[in-house]
Amino acid sequence: MKRGLSTFNVVAVALGLAFLYLPITILMLYSFNASHLVTVWGGWSLQWYGELLHDQALLEAAWVSLRIGLISATAATILGTLGALALRNKRFRGRLLFSGMVYAPLVMPEVITGLSLLLLFVAVGIDRGFWTIALAHTTLTMCFVTVIVQSRLLTVDRSLEEAAVDLGCPPWKTLLTVTLPLIAPAIVAGWMLAFSLSLDDLVIASFTTGPGATTLPLRIYSEARLGVKPEINAICTIVVAVVALATVAASLAAKRTSLEDEHERDALAAQV
Amino acid sequence: MRRPLVRFEGVSKRFGGVTAVDRLTLDIAPNEFFALLGPSGCGKTTLLRMLAGFETPDEGRILLDGEDIAATPPHQRPVNMMFQSYALFPHLSVESNIAFGLRQEKQSKDEIATRVAAMLVLLHLEGLGRRKPDQLSGGQRQRVALARSLVKRPRVLLLDEPLAALDKKLRGQTQFELAELQRKLGTSFVIVTHDQDEAMIMASRIGVMNHGKLIQIGAPADVYERPESRWVAGFIGDVNLIEGGLEKSRKIIDTAHGQFRIDNAAGAMAGERVWLALRPERLSLATKRPSARNNSIVGTVHDVAFLGDTSIYHVRLASGSRLIVSASNGGQAARFSAGDKVWASWTPDAAVVLRR
């Protein structure tokens, strides 16, 4: 076998990475542009980040998105987890139908979901705004949580729960002390997915929004239509930075726990 | 038998169209080591799970200490189970796993600590209390599972294939340890197994199950020496079966291999079709025709399997059928090799007459 990478491999990797990250890199680079024009480089500057602090509308939109994300992700995680638990119960009649219905929204075009929610809210006579977006996002993201938690539940040995019950633990307490700790990673992952789906949703939010409730993607989209301001680049860069930091922190935390486990194991092995 | 600790009364359980347990009646005595033995799918695990409360019988009653436990949910039954997969909580340490049941009873901290420590000593787990299950060997995990199910001092300990996940050598060792533990504690153990050696070594009584029914119950030696059917005889150990008809005197069986004398016709009528069941170790081989007092068949050694302490001979008879003979290799015991002409003989009381 040849050592190292062939030219073809290097080019393929470079092209792949460029395809994925070049647009976002350009966006981030231009957020530090001193020029007013988005496409002309005018030297380094942080002025757009300063401007951002004074852009009340954008800050407000970010705050709305954050709150909707937190509320809808939490609600979706609770409902989605309960759904996954229900789908596991073999005595639950109509299990097949119900699990089919859980998967349907995953493949449903967002435009249709958004439109149908809009029609529903109009028909019921709910004033559209903050809560209708939160509700719509809960509907959208719940299924994702169910699917993630469900796949984790499949790997949980049923006899663990039976063992807990056998040892005198009532079923509801078994759920809290045995089942939930075992599926906690999936619940956290589900929450994070729900949160990020809510944070970047434009289509459903645009159907279900009302006066006074403009989410960040809605604001960015409407401003970009009037021409891309360098401020938009700045806020996008911040979002990317936050997401990247969170990802790195999460993976570091995971690595640390596994390292601690290893140290503990070594220490124990040394004792014996 | 004393008053039974557990009584199954005409218990049935169906899953869809499949009858897992079929109108089964069984008594289990206090301080007994009872083995439910049968091939996979015979309903033995379902029976155990009904006693633990994970399945509800479709018919019949289950009594514990004379009381129907149908209405008692599994977490309130004074019965604990050791699972085939051990089902140790992976997020809890060994100590917390063992203490889990006592914490549910709201025992005091001191009481929990004392009893957990005693269990660690009893099952040779000292020094491992703070480990997580994934830091233990298979044998250690098995003992933690045992400790966890014993620490609550159950009236009956249920063991579902407790040794299936261990390697052969460890299994042999653990079988004796389990039997000793049961004698020491005096708790009733009910074990489910498909391994007849395991049942014979550990249990004081064996219930042989097939197709949801108990076919024969008895002490290991009884079931082995006096099987009631060809199926039981074949399931527990090796057996040679010779078909024949009972003569008028009911002392002789007429077979394709000749006439053989028997001791006990087991209630069979004259002229009835019966089977002679012969255990391989009850047969002896010789190069000369043995005395006429014993029954004998002539044949040729077809195959020899040397197992160290014993050898297994496959003897081909004139009719083409085969006889399995096991002979001890100790002392000056004669050895035979393939192709030798041999006489296999047995005393009239060595064979069991089977009617089904």
XYZ file of C-alpha atoms in Angstrom:
628
model
C 0.000 0.000 0.000
C 1.165 3.517 -0.777
C 1.957 5.681 2.205
C 0.350 9.130 2.474
C -2.368 10.547 0.325
C -2.519 10.598 -3.422
C -3.075 13.876 -5.244
C -6.580 12.755 -6.074
C -7.396 12.197 -2.402
C -6.055 15.591 -1.361
C -8.009 17.367 -4.085
C -11.195 15.459 -3.251
C -10.947 16.308 0.439
C -10.158 19.952 -0.291
C -13.090 20.249 -2.682
C -15.416 18.559 -0.217
C -14.405 20.828 2.639
C -14.610 23.893 0.411
C -18.082 22.914 -0.700
C -19.193 22.615 2.921
C -17.383 25.492 4.567
C -16.354 28.068 1.959
C -19.657 29.995 1.921
C -19.740 30.259 5.698
C -16.074 31.234 5.843
C -16.648 34.043 3.361
C -19.632 35.212 5.382
C -17.600 35.250 8.585
C -14.657 36.965 6.899
C -16.835 39.756 5.548
C -18.333 40.388 8.984
C -14.924 41.891 9.814
C -14.958 44.040 6.681
C -14.441 47.781 7.156
C -16.229 48.562 3.884
C -19.930 49.308 3.636
C -20.195 47.177 0.555
C -20.601 43.499 1.244
C -18.623 42.400 -1.771
C -15.690 44.776 -1.531
C -12.910 44.190 0.979
C -11.946 47.390 2.799
C -9.644 46.183 5.555
C -10.285 44.719 9.049
C -12.836 46.225 11.406
C -15.173 45.321 14.227
C -17.572 48.141 13.539
C -20.486 45.907 12.481
C -20.397 44.132 15.796
C -20.657 47.513 17.470
C -23.529 48.499 15.227
C -25.241 45.245 16.107
C -25.523 46.339 19.740
C -27.517 49.344 18.606
C -29.723 47.424 16.180
C -32.716 47.089 18.475
C -34.810 45.166 15.951
C -32.203 42.461 15.405
C -31.513 42.052 19.111
C -35.197 41.764 19.835
C -35.588 39.141 17.120
C -32.703 37.167 18.608
C -34.362 37.287 22.031
C -37.694 36.114 20.578
C -35.971 33.212 18.789
C -34.120 32.220 21.921
C -37.286 32.146 24.028
C -39.269 30.257 21.387
C -36.383 27.805 21.039
C -36.195 27.154 24.781
C -39.955 26.784 25.237
C -40.650 24.682 22.150
C -37.582 22.448 22.601
C -38.515 21.738 26.213
C -42.159 21.036 25.402
C -41.199 18.906 22.404
C -38.695 16.919 24.484
C -41.268 16.129 27.156
C -43.989 15.190 24.681
C -41.619 13.386 22.320
C -40.115 11.302 25.129
C -43.576 10.359 26.406
C -44.514 9.407 22.857
C -41.447 7.204 22.481
C -42.219 5.487 25.799
C -45.821 4.894 24.746
C -44.735 3.448 21.413
C -42.648 0.862 23.224
C -45.608 -0.593 25.094
C -46.609 -3.779 23.284
C -50.091 -3.741 24.792
C -50.748 -0.339 23.203
C -53.357 -0.919 20.509
C -52.806 1.001 17.290
C -49.081 1.154 17.912
C -48.255 0.693 14.226
C -50.638 3.429 13.123
C -49.337 5.807 15.764
C -45.679 5.210 14.955
C -46.428 5.767 11.279
C -48.067 9.040 12.200
C -44.986 10.070 14.178
C -42.762 9.631 11.159
C -45.062 11.466 8.753
C -44.174 15.030 9.849
C -40.494 14.243 9.322
C -41.021 13.916 5.585
C -43.887 16.396 5.257
C -42.840 19.523 3.295
C -42.540 22.397 5.757
C -44.646 24.618 3.543
C -47.574 22.259 3.993
C -47.059 21.951 7.741
C -46.830 25.736 8.017
C -49.883 26.356 5.860
C -52.004 23.792 7.676
C -51.041 25.274 11.028
C -51.909 28.731 9.752
C -55.333 27.504 8.595
C -55.857 25.822 11.962
C -54.983 28.925 13.934
C -57.247 31.045 11.731
C -60.096 28.550 12.019
C -59.820 28.304 15.794
C -59.443 32.043 16.047
C -56.137 32.221 17.918
C -54.247 35.478 17.564
C -51.012 34.694 15.829
C -47.752 35.699 17.467
C -45.173 34.390 19.887
C -47.195 31.464 21.210
C -48.406 30.221 17.856
C -44.793 29.999 16.649
C -43.798 28.183 19.836
C -46.717 25.789 19.385
C -45.895 25.205 15.724
C -42.245 24.538 16.538
C -43.253 22.082 19.244
C -45.346 20.226 16.666
C -42.492 20.225 14.181
C -39.707 19.122 16.523
C -41.598 16.656 18.741
C -41.342 13.898 16.136
C -37.575 14.297 15.905
C -37.294 13.848 19.663
C -39.543 10.766 19.522
C -37.429 9.175 16.811
C -34.151 9.818 18.669
C -35.453 8.618 22.045
C -37.161 5.621 20.449
C -33.942 4.387 18.893
C -32.170 4.697 22.240
C -34.992 2.858 24.007
C -34.535 -0.050 21.616
C -31.068 -0.584 23.067
C -32.292 -0.543 26.664
C -32.657 -4.056 28.049
C -36.265 -4.475 29.173
C -35.121 -6.717 31.997
C -33.409 -3.722 33.660
C -36.808 -2.204 34.294
C -38.249 -5.561 35.287
C -35.375 -6.002 37.716
C -36.155 -2.647 39.322
C -39.823 -3.557 39.690
C -38.853 -6.987 40.972
C -36.746 -5.345 43.678
C -39.754 -3.407 44.919
C -39.620 -0.240 42.859
C -43.081 0.918 41.694
C -43.406 1.366 37.904
C -43.526 5.200 37.918
C -40.406 5.337 40.065
C -38.676 2.818 37.808
C -39.276 5.193 34.912
C -37.582 8.021 36.827
C -34.715 6.122 38.452
C -33.843 3.514 35.835
C -35.316 4.280 32.422
C -34.697 8.033 32.282
C -31.026 7.879 33.350
C -30.462 5.224 30.684
C -32.005 7.279 27.898
C -30.772 10.667 29.175
C -28.173 11.105 26.395
C -30.901 10.674 23.780
C -33.160 13.114 25.601
C -30.399 15.723 25.695
C -29.595 15.138 22.031
C -33.282 15.397 21.198
C -33.561 18.686 23.059
C -30.549 20.127 21.278
C -31.863 19.072 17.892
C -35.287 20.519 18.673
C -33.696 23.767 19.836
C -31.565 24.173 16.734
C -34.465 23.254 14.438
C -36.567 25.916 16.104
C -33.743 28.460 16.007
C -33.243 28.230 12.253
C -36.797 27.642 11.076
C -37.982 30.222 8.595
C -40.841 28.587 6.695
C -43.140 27.556 9.531
C -42.397 30.725 11.486
C -43.356 32.865 8.506
C -46.738 31.123 8.289
C -47.541 31.211 11.975
C -46.080 34.538 13.016
C -48.091 37.584 13.862
C -47.502 41.180 14.780
C -44.755 41.684 17.324
C -43.249 38.240 17.013
C -40.359 38.303 14.571
C -37.825 35.535 14.973
C -34.186 35.959 14.024
C -34.424 34.021 10.737
C -37.481 36.080 9.763
C -35.643 39.309 10.546
C -32.489 38.250 8.715
C -34.486 37.118 5.712
C -36.478 40.323 5.459
C -33.404 42.494 5.859
C -31.431 40.461 3.342
C -34.158 41.047 0.805
C -33.426 44.755 1.034
C -29.758 44.036 0.448
C -27.297 42.290 2.669
C -25.983 44.589 5.369
C -22.636 43.768 6.944
C -24.469 43.592 10.281
C -26.228 40.473 9.068
C -22.841 38.876 8.517
C -21.901 39.836 12.047
C -24.955 38.257 13.684
C -24.575 35.107 11.587
C -20.948 34.860 12.678
C -22.028 35.120 16.299
C -24.584 32.359 15.812
C -21.973 30.133 14.161
C -19.516 30.865 16.974
C -22.074 30.013 19.664
C -22.989 26.752 17.967
C -19.337 25.828 17.450
C -18.451 26.617 21.056
C -21.368 24.554 22.349
C -20.376 21.610 20.170
C -16.749 21.745 21.280
C -17.793 22.091 24.945
C -20.134 19.130 24.674
C -17.526 16.900 23.053
C -14.899 18.000 25.603
C -17.269 17.168 28.441
C -17.949 13.764 26.931
C -14.225 13.132 26.525
C -13.516 14.169 30.097
C -16.092 11.787 31.551
C -14.727 8.889 29.564
C -11.181 9.803 30.652
C -12.289 9.930 34.283
C -13.837 6.511 33.881
C -10.571 5.233 32.523
C -8.561 6.699 35.414
C -10.998 5.191 37.880
C -10.704 1.830 36.180
C -6.917 1.962 36.231
C -6.921 2.907 39.913
C -9.238 0.016 40.699
C -7.207 -2.398 38.649
C -4.119 -1.330 40.593
C -5.865 -2.004 43.910
C -6.753 -5.574 43.126
C -44.705 -33.023 51.663
C -45.045 -30.156 54.101
C -47.395 -27.302 53.308
C -46.202 -26.031 49.945
C -44.585 -22.603 49.798
C -45.658 -22.069 46.227
C -48.555 -23.776 44.518
C -49.508 -23.519 40.872
C -53.115 -24.652 40.442
C -54.188 -25.464 36.885
C -52.254 -22.483 35.535
C -52.451 -21.704 31.803
C -50.904 -18.932 29.768
C -51.421 -18.267 26.073
C -49.590 -15.824 23.828
C -51.784 -15.215 20.818
C -52.564 -18.698 19.576
C -49.633 -20.362 21.321
C -50.164 -22.074 24.649
C -47.003 -21.476 26.652
C -48.205 -23.093 29.869
C -51.020 -25.639 29.794
C -53.149 -26.297 32.940
C -50.073 -26.889 35.015
C -50.191 -27.889 38.676
C -47.085 -27.888 40.834
C -46.143 -27.569 44.494
C -42.810 -26.193 45.664
C -41.792 -26.854 49.256
C -39.989 -24.485 51.622
C -36.176 -24.744 51.560
C -36.273 -26.588 48.297
C -33.969 -26.212 45.308
C -36.377 -26.867 42.473
C -35.308 -26.987 38.840
C -37.672 -26.472 35.926
C -35.980 -28.338 33.133
C -37.032 -28.398 29.524
C -36.086 -27.489 25.984
C -36.366 -23.859 24.904
C -39.944 -22.779 24.319
C -41.399 -25.327 26.736
C -42.939 -22.639 28.938
C -40.558 -22.843 31.888
C -39.553 -19.185 31.778
C -43.187 -18.123 31.399
C -44.005 -20.093 34.542
C -41.233 -18.300 36.416
C -42.334 -14.903 35.123
C -45.881 -15.590 36.270
C -44.592 -16.253 39.769
C -42.580 -13.007 39.655
C -45.671 -11.167 38.393
C -44.439 -10.120 34.950
C -47.083 -12.254 33.261
C -50.636 -12.911 34.419
C -52.068 -16.411 34.086
C -55.070 -16.791 31.775
C -56.426 -19.584 33.952
C -55.703 -21.053 37.352
C -54.246 -19.672 40.538
C -50.784 -19.149 41.976
C -50.595 -19.417 45.747
C -47.722 -18.215 47.899
C -47.937 -19.380 51.512
C -51.507 -20.437 50.786
C -52.567 -17.034 49.500
C -53.546 -16.167 45.952
C -51.065 -13.589 44.671
C -52.934 -12.672 41.488
C -53.807 -9.232 42.855
C -50.303 -8.461 44.135
C -48.292 -6.373 41.671
C -44.724 -7.571 40.967
C -43.060 -4.887 43.076
C -44.926 -6.050 46.179
C -44.298 -9.788 45.867
C -41.873 -11.321 48.379
C -40.156 -13.019 45.480
C -36.972 -11.918 43.753
C -35.606 -12.885 40.407
C -32.156 -13.206 38.988
C -32.290 -12.447 35.291
C -30.518 -14.352 32.561
C -28.883 -11.112 31.367
C -28.224 -10.219 35.056
C -29.934 -6.850 34.368
C -27.452 -4.925 36.514
C -28.074 -1.181 36.466
C -25.144 0.123 34.412
C -25.310 3.615 35.926
C -25.031 2.342 39.509
C -22.043 0.919 41.396
C -22.002 -2.657 42.672
C -22.990 -1.442 46.156
C -25.837 0.685 44.846
C -27.034 -2.190 42.703
C -27.188 -4.474 45.719
C -28.704 -1.754 47.916
C -31.384 -0.908 45.332
C -34.000 -3.282 46.723
C -33.367 -2.269 50.335
C -33.674 1.425 49.434
C -37.127 0.678 48.026
C -38.060 -0.771 51.427
C -36.912 2.486 53.060
C -34.477 0.645 55.327
C -32.173 2.731 57.514
C -28.747 3.654 56.173
C -26.968 1.494 58.735
C -29.143 -1.502 58.009
C -28.534 -1.127 54.268
C -24.769 -0.780 54.749
C -24.610 -3.836 57.023
C -26.641 -6.062 54.752
C -24.850 -4.964 51.581
C -21.487 -5.614 53.252
C -22.666 -9.058 54.352
C -23.725 -9.860 50.808
C -20.359 -8.726 49.434
C -18.655 -11.131 51.829
C -21.096 -13.985 51.187
C -20.525 -13.817 47.439
C -16.777 -13.089 47.551
C -17.165 -9.573 46.162
C -15.125 -7.754 48.809
C -13.344 -4.690 47.448
C -15.497 -4.496 44.321
C -18.339 -2.456 45.861
C -17.448 0.806 44.178
C -17.011 -0.578 40.705
C -19.504 -0.178 37.920
C -20.920 -3.347 36.315
C -18.901 -2.814 33.125
C -15.701 -3.009 35.196
C -16.447 -6.560 36.328
C -15.793 -9.967 34.831
C -18.673 -12.221 33.800
C -18.441 -14.306 36.952
C -18.367 -11.227 39.166
C -21.415 -9.763 37.430
C -23.233 -13.031 37.974
C -22.483 -12.881 41.704
C -23.567 -9.242 41.947
C -26.882 -10.173 40.322
C -27.242 -12.999 42.816
C -26.406 -10.705 45.746
C -28.892 -8.110 44.557
C -31.729 -10.615 44.388
C -30.846 -12.265 47.713
C -30.317 -9.164 49.850
C -34.058 -8.626 50.305
C -34.352 -12.126 51.803
C -37.074 -13.258 49.408
C -39.380 -16.164 50.255
C -38.470 -17.641 46.897
C -35.491 -16.816 44.695
C -36.173 -17.249 41.003
C -33.219 -17.900 38.736
C -33.696 -17.668 34.994
C -30.864 -19.576 33.294
C -28.431 -18.062 35.808
C -25.318 -19.732 34.449
C -25.996 -19.587 30.719
C -23.647 -16.651 30.161
C -20.653 -18.202 31.946
C -17.949 -20.255 30.294
C -17.951 -23.987 30.863
C -15.354 -24.212 33.593
C -16.775 -21.338 35.622
C -20.252 -22.793 35.215
C -19.202 -26.114 36.743
C -17.706 -24.327 39.740
C -20.694 -22.025 40.187
C -23.187 -24.881 40.109
C -21.757 -26.280 43.333
C -21.501 -22.818 44.886
C -25.150 -22.100 44.145
C -26.270 -25.394 45.659
C -24.168 -24.705 48.752
C -25.516 -21.156 49.023
C -29.051 -22.496 48.920
C -28.330 -24.962 51.749
C -26.684 -22.214 53.788
C -29.529 -19.720 53.394
C -32.453 -22.128 53.438
C -34.328 -19.965 50.922
C -36.343 -21.765 48.278
C -34.638 -21.541 44.913
C -36.529 -22.123 41.699
C -34.213 -22.342 38.734
C -35.094 -22.484 35.073
C -32.619 -24.290 32.866
C -32.379 -26.240 29.648
C -29.166 -27.908 30.805
C -29.896 -31.300 32.352
C -26.467 -31.567 34.015
C -27.042 -28.246 35.712
C -30.437 -29.361 37.009
C -29.066 -32.717 38.204
C -26.108 -31.173 40.025
C -27.937 -28.413 41.850
C -31.564 -29.299 42.341
C -33.150 -31.367 45.066
C -36.136 -31.875 42.772
C -36.551 -31.562 39.040
C -39.695 -30.834 37.068
C -39.287 -31.828 33.437
C -41.390 -29.673 31.124
C -42.354 -29.950 27.492
C -45.021 -28.120 25.484
C -46.260 -26.227 28.540
C -46.853 -29.339 30.628
C -44.957 -30.926 33.485
C -44.069 -34.385 32.307
C -42.311 -35.769 35.330
C -41.340 -34.500 38.765
C -38.853 -36.150 41.065
C -35.422 -36.178 42.640
C -32.618 -36.067 40.055
C -31.742 -39.733 40.585
C -35.396 -40.807 40.282
C -35.934 -38.924 37.067
C -32.712 -40.324 35.670
C -33.116 -43.919 36.833
C -36.877 -44.191 36.453
C -38.000 -41.994 33.565
C -41.702 -42.304 32.847
C -41.513 -41.825 29.105
C -39.142 -42.206 26.217
C -39.047 -38.430 25.862
C -37.859 -37.902 29.450
C -35.378 -40.766 29.167
C -33.896 -39.229 26.046
C -33.941 -35.658 27.313
C -32.114 -36.468 30.521
C -28.919 -38.206 29.529
C -28.282 -40.778 26.840
C -30.432 -43.837 26.564
C -30.718 -46.957 24.424
C -34.308 -47.840 23.582
C -35.285 -51.330 22.480
C -38.843 -51.858 21.302
C -40.638 -55.089 22.062
C -43.765 -56.889 23.216
C -44.410 -58.105 26.755
C -44.755 -61.883 27.112
C -47.614 -63.520 29.017
C -45.478 -64.061 32.116
C -44.744 -60.282 32.159
C -41.146 -61.229 32.941
C -39.815 -61.349 29.415
C -39.826 -58.937 26.512
C -39.759 -60.199 23.003
C -37.696 -57.970 20.694
C -36.068 -58.052 17.272
C -32.764 -58.675 19.082
C -34.011 -61.609 21.076
C -35.788 -62.168 24.386
C -34.770 -60.172 27.441
C -35.659 -60.740 31.034
C -37.027 -57.848 33.045
C -37.608 -57.180 36.728
C -40.556 -54.871 36.670
C -43.088 -54.508 33.883
C -44.150 -51.067 35.170
C -47.824 -51.996 35.023
C -47.766 -52.960 31.360
C -50.224 -55.634 30.222
C -49.168 -58.856 28.577
C -48.886 -58.363 24.832
C -48.498 -54.613 25.192
C -45.936 -52.778 23.080
C -43.228 -51.426 25.396
C -39.722 -50.018 25.250
C -36.728 -51.127 27.202
C -34.672 -48.135 28.326
C -31.001 -48.861 29.022
C -28.552 -46.257 30.274
C -25.125 -46.547 28.556
C -23.306 -46.990 31.892
C -25.591 -49.888 32.882
C -24.275 -51.969 29.998
C -21.026 -53.869 30.162
C -18.952 -55.145 27.272
C -17.105 -58.425 26.991
C -15.424 -60.416 24.241
C -17.025 -63.678 25.398
C -20.678 -64.495 25.820
C -21.631 -63.656 29.415
C -23.585 -66.006 31.711
C -27.176 -66.686 30.726
C -28.492 -65.020 33.893
C -27.863 -61.641 32.288
C -29.397 -60.283 29.110
C -26.985 -59.819 26.260
C -26.735 -58.685 22.656
C -23.871 -59.303 20.281
C -22.463 -56.660 17.970
C -19.339 -55.002 16.584
C -17.632 -51.925 17.952
C -18.222 -49.232 15.381
C -16.714 -46.197 17.024
C -14.890 -45.353 20.240
C -14.828 -41.917 21.873
C -12.152 -41.613 24.544
C -13.193 -39.085 27.197
C -10.419 -39.644 29.713
C -12.221 -41.167 32.671
C -14.672 -43.036 30.444
C -14.944 -44.262 26.892
C -18.106 -44.198 24.834
C -18.536 -47.191 22.520
C -20.933 -47.266 19.614
C -21.829 -50.890 19.060
C -23.487 -51.864 15.791
C -25.992 -54.667 16.137
C -26.890 -57.268 13.528
C -30.133 -55.396 12.801
C -28.117 -52.288 11.900
C -29.235 -50.275 14.935
C -26.686 -48.993 17.412
C -26.129 -49.324 21.102
C -24.293 -46.702 23.137
C -22.173 -48.150 25.918
C -20.156 -46.120 28.360
C -17.327 -47.867 30.191
C -15.051 -46.625 32.929
C -11.364 -46.516 32.049
C -10.162 -47.061 35.603
C -8.090 -50.048 36.770
C -7.746 -53.012 34.486
C -10.957 -52.368 32.605
C -10.783 -53.969 29.206
C -10.541 -51.664 26.226
C -12.011 -52.386 22.859
C -11.306 -50.944 19.470
C -13.318 -50.496 16.317
C -14.114 -53.765 14.587
C -14.007 -55.915 17.755
C -16.851 -58.361 18.211
C -18.393 -57.708 21.632
C -21.224 -58.824 23.866
C -23.165 -56.078 25.601
C -24.901 -57.353 28.712
C -27.050 -56.079 31.538
C -28.831 -57.413 34.592
C -32.650 -57.636 34.453
C -32.984 -54.815 37.013
C -30.812 -52.412 34.986
C -33.449 -51.766 32.339
C -36.594 -49.683 32.754
C -39.763 -50.617 30.933
C -41.491 -47.655 29.337
C -45.053 -47.700 28.104
C -44.993 -44.381 26.177
